[in-house]
Amino acid sequence: MLAVRFHGRGGQGTVIASKLLACAMFREGWQVQAFPAFGAERSGAPVAAFLRADRDPITIHYQVYEPDHVVVLDAVLLGTIDVTAGLKPGGTILVNTLKKPEELKLPDRFVVGTCDATGIALRHGLGSRTTPIVNTAIVGAWAALTGAVGIEAVVAEVPALVPIKPEANVAAAKDAARAVLALSARHRT
């Protein structure tokens, strides 16, 4: 089973990112679950979303506490939330940031990826300068970083999951897949 935890803020598209990735993986034959966890927070408050994928039916139904992958849609959250909590050794952390992976100084036991999903989203007119919507870009970057799902499966699901500006969202996902930078855990020892 593959488990992914998303950390973002309300309004960034965190929940849609988890659903988009789930639909893309389902398209490729995975059984999937995707669900959010948030309370009565307002736009801008931290939110989490979860994804499980397996080739066999998934029979568990609770939050992901030990993910294989973590996706961070807002790098500021690195200073306020322990995004590595429960992340398995060798797991992957993808962060939306202008920084290179080594600049984040995350623990050596993880693969770290970075992508300027905000810049890509803004270049494609997704959201506003104060509230860019980075969901399709970060999912495209994750697909390229992990290889767990193809970018074509991701972009095939965009029109159904993100019906506003579908062409711009597809372009953002593809641009992010080409732009992601990775720092392997084994190269960091």
PDB file of C-alpha atoms in Angstrom:
ATOM      1  CA  MET A   1       0.000   0.000   0.000  1.00  0.00           C
ATOM      2  CA  LEU A   2       1.145   3.495  -0.816  1.00  0.00           C
ATOM      3  CA  ALA A   3       0.128   6.342   1.516  1.00  0.00           C
ATOM      4  CA  VAL A   4       0.428  10.074   0.886  1.00  0.00           C
ATOM      5  CA  ARG A   5      -0.231  12.957   3.287  1.00  0.00           C
ATOM      6  CA  PHE A   6      -0.805  16.475   1.956  1.00  0.00           C
ATOM      7  CA  HIS A   7      -0.196  19.624   4.016  1.00  0.00           C
ATOM      8  CA  GLY A   8      -1.514  22.929   2.731  1.00  0.00           C
ATOM      9  CA  ARG A   9      -3.712  25.876   3.516  1.00  0.00           C
ATOM     10  CA  GLY A  10      -7.388  26.340   2.854  1.00  0.00           C
ATOM     11  CA  GLY A  11      -7.798  27.841  -0.611  1.00  0.00           C
ATOM     12  CA  GLN A  12      -4.652  26.337  -2.159  1.00  0.00           C
ATOM     13  CA  GLY A  13      -6.448  23.289  -3.496  1.00  0.00           C
ATOM     14  CA  THR A  14      -5.007  20.763  -1.060  1.00  0.00           C
ATOM     15  CA  VAL A  15      -8.108  18.563  -0.980  1.00  0.00           C
ATOM     16  CA  ILE A  16      -8.530  18.708  -4.757  1.00  0.00           C
ATOM     17  CA  ALA A  17      -4.854  17.757  -5.135  1.00  0.00           C
ATOM     18  CA  SER A  18      -5.440  14.558  -3.165  1.00  0.00           C
ATOM     19  CA  LYS A  19      -8.574  13.765  -5.173  1.00  0.00           C
ATOM     20  CA  LEU A  20      -6.849  14.513  -8.490  1.00  0.00           C
ATOM     21  CA  LEU A  21      -3.995  12.198  -7.624  1.00  0.00           C
ATOM     22  CA  ALA A  22      -6.433   9.494  -6.477  1.00  0.00           C
ATOM     23  CA  CYS A  23      -8.373   9.685  -9.747  1.00  0.00           C
ATOM     24  CA  ALA A  24      -5.154   9.557 -11.795  1.00  0.00           C
ATOM     25  CA  MET A  25      -3.980   6.483  -9.896  1.00  0.00           C
ATOM     26  CA  PHE A  26      -7.410   4.847 -10.233  1.00  0.00           C
ATOM     27  CA  ARG A  27      -7.119   5.446 -13.992  1.00  0.00           C
ATOM     28  CA  GLU A  28      -3.911   3.391 -13.868  1.00  0.00           C
ATOM     29  CA  GLY A  29      -5.568   0.480 -12.049  1.00  0.00           C
ATOM     30  CA  TRP A  30      -4.987   1.343  -8.380  1.00  0.00           C
ATOM     31  CA  GLN A  31      -7.639   1.031  -5.693  1.00  0.00           C
ATOM     32  CA  VAL A  32      -7.714   4.420  -3.935  1.00  0.00           C
ATOM     33  CA  GLN A  33      -8.997   6.431  -0.981  1.00  0.00           C
ATOM     34  CA  ALA A  34      -8.712  10.234  -0.697  1.00  0.00           C
ATOM     35  CA  PHE A  35     -10.136  12.331   2.109  1.00  0.00           C
ATOM     36  CA  PRO A  36      -9.422  15.578   3.982  1.00  0.00           C
ATOM     37  CA  ALA A  37      -9.105  16.419   7.667  1.00  0.00           C
ATOM     38  CA  PHE A  38     -10.108  19.882   8.736  1.00  0.00           C
ATOM     39  CA  GLY A  39     -12.439  21.531  11.161  1.00  0.00           C
ATOM     40  CA  ALA A  40     -14.155  24.875  11.022  1.00  0.00           C
ATOM     41  CA  GLU A  41     -11.000  26.678   9.839  1.00  0.00           C
ATOM     42  CA  ARG A  42     -11.209  29.511   7.364  1.00  0.00           C
ATOM     43  CA  SER A  43      -9.382  30.031   4.116  1.00  0.00           C
ATOM     44  CA  GLY A  44      -5.665  30.181   4.806  1.00  0.00           C
ATOM     45  CA  ALA A  45      -5.720  27.836   7.800  1.00  0.00           C
ATOM     46  CA  PRO A  46      -3.601  24.670   7.687  1.00  0.00           C
ATOM     47  CA  VAL A  47      -5.399  21.652   6.265  1.00  0.00           C
ATOM     48  CA  ALA A  48      -4.359  18.065   5.650  1.00  0.00           C
ATOM     49  CA  ALA A  49      -5.565  15.545   3.116  1.00  0.00           C
ATOM     50  CA  PHE A  50      -4.754  11.888   2.734  1.00  0.00           C
ATOM     51  CA  LEU A  51      -4.464   9.347  -0.047  1.00  0.00           C
ATOM     52  CA  ARG A  52      -4.069   5.589   0.018  1.00  0.00           C
ATOM     53  CA  ALA A  53      -3.492   3.509  -3.093  1.00  0.00           C
ATOM     54  CA  ASP A  54      -3.068  -0.203  -3.458  1.00  0.00           C
ATOM     55  CA  ARG A  55      -3.398  -2.850  -6.142  1.00  0.00           C
ATOM     56  CA  ASP A  56      -5.728  -4.732  -3.774  1.00  0.00           C
ATOM     57  CA  PRO A  57      -8.938  -3.465  -2.144  1.00  0.00           C
ATOM     58  CA  ILE A  58      -8.307  -1.072   0.766  1.00  0.00           C
ATOM     59  CA  THR A  59     -10.158  -2.067   3.915  1.00  0.00           C
ATOM     60  CA  ILE A  60      -8.794   0.437   6.438  1.00  0.00           C
ATOM     61  CA  HIS A  61     -10.500   3.765   7.014  1.00  0.00           C
ATOM     62  CA  TYR A  62      -8.538   6.192   9.174  1.00  0.00           C
ATOM     63  CA  GLN A  63      -6.062   9.044   8.745  1.00  0.00           C
ATOM     64  CA  VAL A  64      -2.622   8.289   7.353  1.00  0.00           C
ATOM     65  CA  TYR A  65      -0.191   8.344  10.278  1.00  0.00           C
ATOM     66  CA  GLU A  66       2.796   6.652   8.579  1.00  0.00           C
ATOM     67  CA  PRO A  67       2.937   7.971   5.010  1.00  0.00           C
ATOM     68  CA  ASP A  68       5.337   6.905   2.283  1.00  0.00           C
ATOM     69  CA  HIS A  69       5.158  10.386   0.791  1.00  0.00           C
ATOM     70  CA  VAL A  70       4.418  13.884   2.066  1.00  0.00           C
ATOM     71  CA  VAL A  71       3.392  16.810  -0.131  1.00  0.00           C
ATOM     72  CA  VAL A  72       3.690  20.340   1.270  1.00  0.00           C
ATOM     73  CA  LEU A  73       1.814  22.997  -0.684  1.00  0.00           C
ATOM     74  CA  ASP A  74       3.045  25.901   1.492  1.00  0.00           C
ATOM     75  CA  ALA A  75       6.694  25.884   2.602  1.00  0.00           C
ATOM     76  CA  VAL A  76       5.868  28.148   5.572  1.00  0.00           C
ATOM     77  CA  LEU A  77       4.214  25.099   7.147  1.00  0.00           C
ATOM     78  CA  LEU A  78       7.672  23.497   7.511  1.00  0.00           C
ATOM     79  CA  GLY A  79       8.238  25.897  10.417  1.00  0.00           C
ATOM     80  CA  THR A  80       4.923  25.264  12.143  1.00  0.00           C
ATOM     81  CA  ILE A  81       4.041  21.607  11.516  1.00  0.00           C
ATOM     82  CA  ASP A  82       6.254  18.525  11.764  1.00  0.00           C
ATOM     83  CA  VAL A  83       5.510  17.369   8.230  1.00  0.00           C
ATOM     84  CA  THR A  84       7.937  14.453   8.670  1.00  0.00           C
ATOM     85  CA  ALA A  85       5.944  12.957  11.576  1.00  0.00           C
ATOM     86  CA  GLY A  86       5.495   9.271  10.844  1.00  0.00           C
ATOM     87  CA  LEU A  87       7.132   9.490   7.403  1.00  0.00           C
ATOM     88  CA  LYS A  88       8.808   6.175   6.620  1.00  0.00           C
ATOM     89  CA  PRO A  89      12.619   6.135   6.173  1.00  0.00           C
ATOM     90  CA  GLY A  90      13.351   6.598   2.473  1.00  0.00           C
ATOM     91  CA  GLY A  91      10.021   8.362   2.107  1.00  0.00           C
ATOM     92  CA  THR A  92       9.593  11.359  -0.139  1.00  0.00           C
ATOM     93  CA  ILE A  93       8.863  14.967   0.796  1.00  0.00           C
ATOM     94  CA  LEU A  94       7.808  17.298  -2.014  1.00  0.00           C
ATOM     95  CA  VAL A  95       7.714  20.994  -1.090  1.00  0.00           C
ATOM     96  CA  ASN A  96       6.318  23.910  -3.077  1.00  0.00           C
ATOM     97  CA  THR A  97       9.204  26.381  -2.856  1.00  0.00           C
ATOM     98  CA  LEU A  98      11.739  28.309  -4.870  1.00  0.00           C
ATOM     99  CA  LYS A  99      14.508  26.681  -2.836  1.00  0.00           C
ATOM    100  CA  LYS A 100      16.614  23.728  -3.910  1.00  0.00           C
ATOM    101  CA  PRO A 101      16.031  20.493  -1.929  1.00  0.00           C
ATOM    102  CA  GLU A 102      19.341  20.753  -0.046  1.00  0.00           C
ATOM    103  CA  GLU A 103      18.454  24.260   1.160  1.00  0.00           C
ATOM    104  CA  LEU A 104      15.484  22.933   3.151  1.00  0.00           C
ATOM    105  CA  LYS A 105      17.751  20.994   5.539  1.00  0.00           C
ATOM    106  CA  LEU A 106      15.251  18.183   6.017  1.00  0.00           C
ATOM    107  CA  PRO A 107      16.452  14.895   7.593  1.00  0.00           C
ATOM    108  CA  ASP A 108      18.858  12.831   5.485  1.00  0.00           C
ATOM    109  CA  ARG A 109      16.707   9.715   5.632  1.00  0.00           C
ATOM    110  CA  PHE A 110      14.144  11.172   3.204  1.00  0.00           C
ATOM    111  CA  VAL A 111      14.120  11.932  -0.501  1.00  0.00           C
ATOM    112  CA  VAL A 112      13.419  15.651  -0.824  1.00  0.00           C
ATOM    113  CA  GLY A 113      11.888  17.261  -3.900  1.00  0.00           C
ATOM    114  CA  THR A 114      11.097  20.875  -4.589  1.00  0.00           C
ATOM    115  CA  CYS A 115       9.076  22.663  -7.219  1.00  0.00           C
ATOM    116  CA  ASP A 116       8.020  26.285  -7.594  1.00  0.00           C
ATOM    117  CA  ALA A 117       4.369  25.320  -7.967  1.00  0.00           C
ATOM    118  CA  THR A 118       3.332  28.836  -6.919  1.00  0.00           C
ATOM    119  CA  GLY A 119       5.325  30.459  -9.718  1.00  0.00           C
ATOM    120  CA  ILE A 120       4.002  27.938 -12.233  1.00  0.00           C
ATOM    121  CA  ALA A 121       0.403  28.464 -11.085  1.00  0.00           C
ATOM    122  CA  LEU A 122       0.744  32.237 -11.331  1.00  0.00           C
ATOM    123  CA  ARG A 123       2.294  32.035 -14.819  1.00  0.00           C
ATOM    124  CA  HIS A 124      -0.806  30.093 -15.913  1.00  0.00           C
ATOM    125  CA  GLY A 125      -3.276  32.463 -14.217  1.00  0.00           C
ATOM    126  CA  LEU A 126      -4.394  29.968 -11.567  1.00  0.00           C
ATOM    127  CA  GLY A 127      -5.647  31.852  -8.527  1.00  0.00           C
ATOM    128  CA  SER A 128      -4.407  35.272  -7.523  1.00  0.00           C
ATOM    129  CA  ARG A 129      -1.011  36.574  -6.449  1.00  0.00           C
ATOM    130  CA  THR A 130      -2.202  36.418  -2.822  1.00  0.00           C
ATOM    131  CA  THR A 131      -3.920  33.029  -3.200  1.00  0.00           C
ATOM    132  CA  PRO A 132      -2.353  30.989  -5.982  1.00  0.00           C
ATOM    133  CA  ILE A 133      -4.000  27.635  -6.615  1.00  0.00           C
ATOM    134  CA  VAL A 134      -1.144  25.171  -6.826  1.00  0.00           C
ATOM    135  CA  ASN A 135      -2.934  21.815  -6.773  1.00  0.00           C
ATOM    136  CA  THR A 136      -2.453  20.710 -10.384  1.00  0.00           C
ATOM    137  CA  ALA A 137       1.161  21.883 -10.450  1.00  0.00           C
ATOM    138  CA  ILE A 138       2.091  20.056  -7.253  1.00  0.00           C
ATOM    139  CA  VAL A 139       0.416  16.830  -8.437  1.00  0.00           C
ATOM    140  CA  GLY A 140       2.320  17.033 -11.726  1.00  0.00           C
ATOM    141  CA  ALA A 141       5.552  17.490  -9.773  1.00  0.00           C
ATOM    142  CA  TRP A 142       4.727  14.553  -7.498  1.00  0.00           C
ATOM    143  CA  ALA A 143       4.034  12.300 -10.481  1.00  0.00           C
ATOM    144  CA  ALA A 144       7.445  13.125 -11.939  1.00  0.00           C
ATOM    145  CA  LEU A 145       9.260  12.867  -8.603  1.00  0.00           C
ATOM    146  CA  THR A 146       7.894   9.475  -7.571  1.00  0.00           C
ATOM    147  CA  GLY A 147       7.008   7.814 -10.870  1.00  0.00           C
ATOM    148  CA  ALA A 148       4.058   6.217  -9.081  1.00  0.00           C
ATOM    149  CA  VAL A 149       1.623   7.604 -11.655  1.00  0.00           C
ATOM    150  CA  GLY A 150       2.081   8.934 -15.157  1.00  0.00           C
ATOM    151  CA  ILE A 151       1.672  12.612 -15.973  1.00  0.00           C
ATOM    152  CA  GLU A 152      -0.737  11.639 -18.768  1.00  0.00           C
ATOM    153  CA  ALA A 153      -3.069  10.013 -16.225  1.00  0.00           C
ATOM    154  CA  VAL A 154      -2.901  13.197 -14.140  1.00  0.00           C
ATOM    155  CA  VAL A 155      -3.722  15.545 -17.008  1.00  0.00           C
ATOM    156  CA  ALA A 156      -6.491  13.218 -18.230  1.00  0.00           C
ATOM    157  CA  GLU A 157      -8.306  13.739 -14.906  1.00  0.00           C
ATOM    158  CA  VAL A 158      -7.892  17.536 -14.762  1.00  0.00           C
ATOM    159  CA  PRO A 159     -11.047  18.511 -16.717  1.00  0.00           C
ATOM    160  CA  ALA A 160     -13.287  16.490 -14.372  1.00  0.00           C
ATOM    161  CA  LEU A 161     -11.606  17.523 -11.111  1.00  0.00           C
ATOM    162  CA  VAL A 162     -10.593  21.085 -11.981  1.00  0.00           C
ATOM    163  CA  PRO A 163     -13.154  22.279 -14.542  1.00  0.00           C
ATOM    164  CA  ILE A 164     -12.157  25.971 -14.314  1.00  0.00           C
ATOM    165  CA  LYS A 165      -9.309  26.766 -16.728  1.00  0.00           C
ATOM    166  CA  PRO A 166      -8.624  23.119 -17.586  1.00  0.00           C
ATOM    167  CA  GLU A 167      -6.069  23.942 -20.301  1.00  0.00           C
ATOM    168  CA  ALA A 168      -4.099  26.166 -17.919  1.00  0.00           C
ATOM    169  CA  ASN A 169      -4.213  23.486 -15.211  1.00  0.00           C
ATOM    170  CA  VAL A 170      -2.984  20.812 -17.624  1.00  0.00           C
ATOM    171  CA  ALA A 171      -0.143  23.093 -18.708  1.00  0.00           C
ATOM    172  CA  ALA A 172       0.746  23.804 -15.068  1.00  0.00           C
ATOM    173  CA  ALA A 173       0.880  20.076 -14.230  1.00  0.00           C
ATOM    174  CA  LYS A 174       3.136  19.378 -17.217  1.00  0.00           C
ATOM    175  CA  ASP A 175       5.407  22.363 -16.469  1.00  0.00           C
ATOM    176  CA  ALA A 176       5.773  21.257 -12.836  1.00  0.00           C
ATOM    177  CA  ALA A 177       6.600  17.686 -13.901  1.00  0.00           C
ATOM    178  CA  ARG A 178       9.498  19.107 -15.929  1.00  0.00           C
ATOM    179  CA  ALA A 179      10.596  21.543 -13.191  1.00  0.00           C
ATOM    180  CA  VAL A 180      10.757  19.331 -10.071  1.00  0.00           C
ATOM    181  CA  LEU A 181      14.163  19.025  -8.420  1.00  0.00           C
ATOM    182  CA  ALA A 182      15.095  16.008  -6.285  1.00  0.00           C
ATOM    183  CA  LEU A 183      17.708  15.182  -3.695  1.00  0.00           C
ATOM    184  CA  SER A 184      17.990  11.456  -3.061  1.00  0.00           C
ATOM    185  CA  ALA A 185      18.284  10.252   0.527  1.00  0.00           C
ATOM    186  CA  ARG A 186      21.281   8.066  -0.306  1.00  0.00           C
ATOM    187  CA  HIS A 187      23.159  11.009  -1.808  1.00  0.00           C
ATOM    188  CA  ARG A 188      22.820  12.878   1.444  1.00  0.00           C
ATOM    189  CA  THR A 189      24.793  10.544   3.684  1.00  0.00           C
TER     190      THR A 189
END
